[in-house]
Structure formats: structure tokens, C-alpha cells
Amino acid sequence: MTARSPARVYRGTPRNLAFLARRLRAGELVAVPTETVYGLAANALDARACAKIFRAKGRPANDPLIVHIHALAQLGTLAEFGDAARRLAGKFWPGPLTLVLPKKSIVPAIVTAGLPSVAVRMPRHPLMRRLLRLCGRPLAAPSANPFGYVSPTTTEHVRAGLGKKIRFILEGGPTDIGLESTIVDVRDPRRPRLLRPGAITRAQIEAVLGQKLHSAPARAAARAPLPAPGLLARHYSPRTPLVLHKKLSPALAAKGNAAEAWLFFAQPPGPASRNIFWLDARGDARRAAHRLFGLLRTLDGRGFRKIHAELAPGHGLAEAINDRLRRAAGQGHA
Ligand code: TXA
Ligand code: MG
């Protein structure tokens, strides 16, 4: 098989997992399921393997990777950590929380884009955990999509975006959460910062830390120095222009242009129509998050001129959903 041949999807049998772990140890890339989104993994301690991630994704070298571990004992080899990190890890790992910490020298510079910090998380998807254990190495893995596009929540999405660039994809089913992990910078215990909202909410983190989270620093230009490079204003974007609304009117949508799609948060009253969609019938935030990226991809493939999308009401998971909607619309807060 050459690198240009289509990627193959492997079910998570013991034999396949052992095979994929060997491929990773040999410096190859494997697309892996996590509970958030699919990742494109390489041995995090192998700079040449990690360079392949940047090439396959078309990711700029100034955008660092998240390192995935399966045991807390691994954290101390990669990063310095104190009480705040210990408490957050104790409460939320394995799970969708990434901690930014001072890096140790074992982590290659390419992984952190030359930053003195490293982002680490312990995922909870059972197949990813088994693969990490079998592999015996921490795995660097950004989302398994071409740079700038919507993150993949199924192996079909991975195939659609990277199928010609990679050879190995581990099937783990549709991802549970559907949004990327929450990222918290805990390097300064007096000033913990929320760099990216996710399924572990701001309030949950503040409750464990016993203090308020600060916001991510603003980022003037796409190529500026990178305290929090994931916060590109335009990111996770479909190609179809997305227009955000605090509230969508079912009457307006019904009368609206058929070439434009209307994406409600909950099912609107009124008859079905080929350009009216909703994230979850009852407006449940968890289910809405789970469906968001898949639906954005579907709508992106339907040739609409524009997508009108309604922001999620409330706090908690709504903050993460709205963050992704804003970035998809090119209005990231950075
Ligand atoms: O849920 C997730 O986090 C998924 C799965 C695969 O684990 N991964 C993911 O990776 O979303 P990625 O690369 O698409 O987004 C990670 C973000 C990047 O945008 C990067 O800028 C930020 O984390 N990041 C990584 N290292 C960092 C660091 N040292 N300081 C600040 N931000 C960092
Ligand atoms: Mg990404």
C-alpha cells in the first residue's frame, strides 16, 4: 500500500489494536477515536512522526498539538504540574479536559510549536485508552481534519478529509461529545485561563479550583506569537457562509429564500421544509453538541448559498457550542 492509496478503517479487535500500536511505534500516523472528536495520532516523543501530522493536515507549524496519555504517571515525564493540575486531573481525567503546563525537555519542540508549554489530556474513549496502553508512548493528536475545517466525529468524516493522506483509521463509532476538549492553562495558579470552552464547563472547573477562570488572551493576527494558537478567529469552518442569530424566527425561515438553510437549535413549529434544520428536536444541549459538526458538514454539502444558525441558549455546554458556531462563522473571539 502506498501513502496515496485510500485509508483503511480498522475495527477495534485485539489484533488490529496491536497492529496499529506497532504502526504508531514505527513512526506512522493513525486516526483515532476519542470521546470528543477523532484525532490524528503520532508518537509524541518522535519529532519525525509528529512532522507527518502537520503535513497531512496542512497545519501551520505554529499551531501546537495536544499530547494524549493513559496514566497519570506519564504526566510527570512530559510536564511540570502543581496542585491545580492535580485537582483538575483527579476530577476530570479520563475525560475531555486538556491542561496546558510547563513542558519538560523530552517533548519535542515540533509538538509544542516551540512553546515552553505543552497541552496534555487523558481521553476516556475505551479503544483510544487501549491503544495508548499497547503503544506505551504518549500520542500527539490534533483533530483529524484538514487544517481549518470542521472537526471529524465519525470515521467517514476522517476519510472524507484525510483519506488520501493517511493509511490507518481506527473505528470507534460516532464520538460521544462531538466538540473538542476544554483547554485550561494552569501554569499560573493565581490566574488559570480558559483557552477553549468544551464539555467540561467553566463552572465545573471553577468549582474545583475555587476561583474564577480568566479569558484567553486576545490574538491580533493569525501569525502573531502564540500564547493560545487554537484561538484563530476563523477555524472549524464550513465553506458555506454561516450567519449567526441570537434567535431564529420560524415565520421568517418559512418565508425565506430556498437557497438559504435555517439551522434552529430546537425543532421549530410549522411544516417541514427542505431548508429547515435543527440540532436537537427538544433543544437538549448534549445532543445538540453531539450533532453539531456532522450537521454543519451535511449542510455544507447541500450547496446552500448561506446557512443561518441560531445560537444555543443558556450557559454551560452552550458556551462551547456557541464558541464553535462563532468560529465557524469566522467570528472567533480572538
Ligand atoms: O478534544 C480534543 O482536544 C481533540 C482530540 C483529538 O483530543 N484534539 C484537538 O486538537 O482538538 P486540535 O489540535 O485540533 O486543537 C488543540 C488546540 C490547538 O488549536 C492548539 O492551538 C491548542 O490546542 N494548544 C496545543 N498546545 C498548546 C499550548 N502549549 N498552549 C496553548 N494552546 C495549545
Ligand atoms: Mg482542530
Coordinates of N, CA and C in Angstrom, one line a residue, residues 36-37 96 143 150-151 177-182 196-199 236 293 324:
T36 N -14.3 13.1 22.2 CA -14.6 14.4 21.8 C -14.8 14.4 20.2
V37 N -13.6 14.3 19.6 CA -13.6 14.2 18.1 C -12.5 13.2 17.7
P96 N -12.8 14.9 28.8 CA -12.5 15.9 27.7 C -11.9 17.2 28.3
S143 N -7.1 17.3 16.0 CA -8.3 16.8 15.3 C -8.0 16.3 13.9
V150 N -14.1 21.7 9.7 CA -14.8 21.2 10.9 C -14.2 19.9 11.4
S151 N -14.1 19.7 12.7 CA -13.5 18.5 13.2 C -14.4 17.3 12.9
I177 N -19.2 13.1 22.6 CA -19.4 14.5 22.9 C -19.6 15.4 21.6
G178 N -18.7 15.2 20.7 CA -18.8 15.9 19.4 C -18.2 17.2 19.3
L179 N -17.7 17.7 20.4 CA -16.9 19.0 20.4 C -15.5 18.7 21.0
E180 N -14.5 19.5 20.6 CA -13.2 19.3 21.1 C -13.1 19.6 22.6
S181 N -12.0 19.1 23.3 CA -11.9 19.2 24.7 C -11.8 20.7 25.2
T182 N -12.2 20.9 26.4 CA -12.0 22.1 27.1 C -10.5 22.3 27.3
R196 N -10.1 27.3 25.6 CA -11.2 26.8 24.7 C -12.3 26.2 25.5
P197 N -13.5 26.6 25.4 CA -14.6 26.0 26.2 C -15.0 24.6 25.6
G198 N -15.5 23.8 26.4 CA -15.8 22.4 25.9 C -16.8 21.8 26.9
A199 N -16.9 20.5 26.8 CA -18.0 19.8 27.6 C -17.8 19.8 29.1
Y236 N -12.5 25.7 12.3 CA -13.7 24.7 12.3 C -14.7 25.2 11.3
F293 N -21.2 19.2 14.5 CA -20.3 19.1 13.4 C -20.8 18.3 12.2
R324 N -18.0 27.3 19.0 CA -17.7 26.6 17.7 C -18.5 27.3 16.6

